[in-house]
Amino acid sequence: MVEGGRVRVDVWAWSARIYRTRSAAAAACRAGHVRVAGERAKPSTTVRVGDEIRARTDAGERVVVVRELLTKRVGAPLAAEAYEDRTPPPPPRLAAAAPVALRERGSGRPTKRERRALDALRGRDVPHPDDD
């Protein structure tokens, strides 16, 4: 916790476990992947309680609101209490994809009939000119 009421955004993002290292947090700020209250943040930008932080990470964009200021890295349960996670849920995944057509290794090139069957299975069913 901080007495002054301000903490650097790179320090806070590292302490709250948004990024794995402080240098990674600073690099993300320099690259423009971190926004504080809608504005691009430099690593030295200060955050206060109530600020909204948008951080682009490997896992996608995170949207958090600062509840508590941290200057040292804390355990995951304590870090989770330092912010309110407002990250939107990921889009729903589509139903299972079409079955994958597998061929035996070394079975050679598929015949014309087998290619047509594979195309039909993959949903690329193209009408043949002789099919009237």
Coordinates of C-alpha atoms in Angstrom, one line a residue:
M1 CA 0.0 0.0 0.0
V2 CA 1.1 3.5 -0.7
E3 CA 0.8 6.7 1.3
G4 CA 1.2 9.3 -1.5
G5 CA -1.8 8.0 -3.4
R6 CA 0.1 7.5 -6.7
V7 CA 2.1 4.6 -8.2
R8 CA 3.8 4.2 -11.6
V9 CA 1.7 2.2 -14.0
D10 CA 4.5 -0.2 -14.8
V11 CA 5.2 -0.9 -11.1
W12 CA 1.5 -1.4 -10.4
A13 CA 0.9 -3.7 -13.4
W14 CA 3.8 -5.9 -12.4
S15 CA 2.8 -5.9 -8.7
A16 CA -0.8 -6.8 -9.6
R17 CA 0.4 -9.6 -11.8
I18 CA -0.9 -8.2 -15.0
Y19 CA 2.6 -8.7 -16.5
R20 CA 5.3 -11.2 -15.4
T21 CA 8.1 -8.8 -15.0
R22 CA 8.4 -5.1 -14.5
S23 CA 10.5 -4.8 -17.6
A24 CA 7.7 -6.5 -19.6
A25 CA 5.2 -4.0 -18.1
A26 CA 7.5 -1.1 -19.0
A27 CA 8.0 -2.5 -22.5
A28 CA 4.2 -2.8 -23.0
C29 CA 3.8 0.8 -21.9
R30 CA 6.4 2.0 -24.4
A31 CA 4.8 -0.1 -27.2
G32 CA 1.4 1.5 -26.5
H33 CA -0.3 -1.6 -25.1
V34 CA -1.3 0.0 -21.8
R35 CA -3.9 2.8 -21.5
V36 CA -4.8 4.6 -18.3
A37 CA -8.2 6.3 -18.4
G38 CA -8.3 5.9 -22.2
E39 CA -4.9 7.6 -22.8
R40 CA -1.7 5.8 -23.9
A41 CA 0.5 5.4 -20.8
K42 CA 4.3 5.8 -20.5
P43 CA 5.9 3.6 -17.9
S44 CA 6.1 6.6 -15.6
T45 CA 2.4 7.5 -15.8
T46 CA 0.9 7.5 -12.3
V47 CA -2.2 5.6 -11.4
R48 CA -4.6 6.3 -8.6
V49 CA -7.4 4.3 -7.0
G50 CA -10.4 4.3 -9.4
D51 CA -8.4 4.5 -12.6
E52 CA -9.3 2.2 -15.4
I53 CA -6.3 0.4 -17.0
R54 CA -6.5 -1.4 -20.3
A55 CA -3.5 -3.7 -20.9
R56 CA -2.9 -5.9 -23.9
T57 CA -1.2 -9.1 -22.9
D58 CA -0.5 -12.5 -24.5
A59 CA -3.8 -13.7 -23.2
G60 CA -5.8 -10.8 -24.8
E61 CA -6.9 -7.4 -23.5
R62 CA -7.4 -7.0 -19.8
V63 CA -9.6 -4.2 -18.4
V64 CA -9.1 -3.5 -14.7
V65 CA -10.1 -0.8 -12.3
V66 CA -7.5 0.0 -9.5
R67 CA -8.9 -0.7 -6.0
E68 CA -5.6 -0.6 -4.1
L69 CA -2.2 0.7 -4.9
L70 CA 0.7 -1.7 -4.8
T71 CA 4.5 -1.1 -5.1
K72 CA 5.7 -4.6 -4.4
R73 CA 4.8 -7.8 -6.0
V74 CA 2.3 -9.7 -3.8
G75 CA 0.8 -13.2 -3.9
A76 CA -1.9 -13.9 -6.5
P77 CA -4.9 -13.8 -4.0
L78 CA -3.8 -10.4 -2.7
A79 CA -3.1 -9.1 -6.2
A80 CA -6.6 -10.1 -7.3
E81 CA -8.0 -8.0 -4.5
A82 CA -6.0 -4.9 -5.7
Y83 CA -8.2 -4.5 -8.8
E84 CA -11.7 -5.1 -10.1
D85 CA -11.6 -7.1 -13.3
R86 CA -13.9 -5.8 -16.0
T87 CA -12.5 -7.8 -18.9
P88 CA -15.3 -8.7 -21.2
P89 CA -15.8 -12.5 -21.6
P90 CA -14.2 -14.0 -24.6
P91 CA -16.6 -14.6 -27.6
P92 CA -18.3 -18.0 -27.6
R93 CA -16.4 -20.7 -29.4
L94 CA -18.0 -22.2 -32.4
A95 CA -19.3 -25.7 -32.4
A96 CA -16.9 -28.5 -33.1
A97 CA -15.2 -28.2 -36.4
A98 CA -15.9 -30.6 -39.3
P99 CA -14.1 -33.9 -38.9
V100 CA -10.6 -33.9 -40.1
A101 CA -9.8 -36.2 -43.0
L102 CA -6.7 -38.3 -42.3
R103 CA -5.0 -40.6 -44.7
E104 CA -2.6 -43.4 -43.9
R105 CA 1.0 -42.3 -44.2
G106 CA 2.6 -43.7 -47.3
S107 CA -0.8 -44.5 -49.0
G108 CA 0.1 -42.4 -52.0
R109 CA -1.8 -39.7 -53.8
P110 CA -5.6 -39.8 -53.4
T111 CA -7.6 -40.9 -56.4
K112 CA -10.0 -38.5 -58.1
R113 CA -12.9 -40.2 -56.3
E114 CA -11.1 -39.9 -52.9
R115 CA -10.3 -36.2 -53.5
R116 CA -14.0 -35.5 -54.2
A117 CA -15.0 -37.4 -51.1
L118 CA -12.4 -35.4 -49.0
D119 CA -13.7 -32.1 -50.5
A120 CA -17.3 -33.0 -49.7
L121 CA -16.3 -33.9 -46.2
R122 CA -14.5 -30.6 -45.8
G123 CA -17.5 -28.7 -47.1
R124 CA -15.9 -27.7 -50.4
D125 CA -18.3 -29.7 -52.4
V126 CA -17.9 -28.5 -56.0
P127 CA -20.3 -29.8 -58.6
H128 CA -18.6 -31.8 -61.3
P129 CA -19.2 -30.8 -64.9
D130 CA -20.4 -34.3 -65.8
D131 CA -23.0 -34.3 -63.0
D132 CA -26.1 -33.1 -64.9

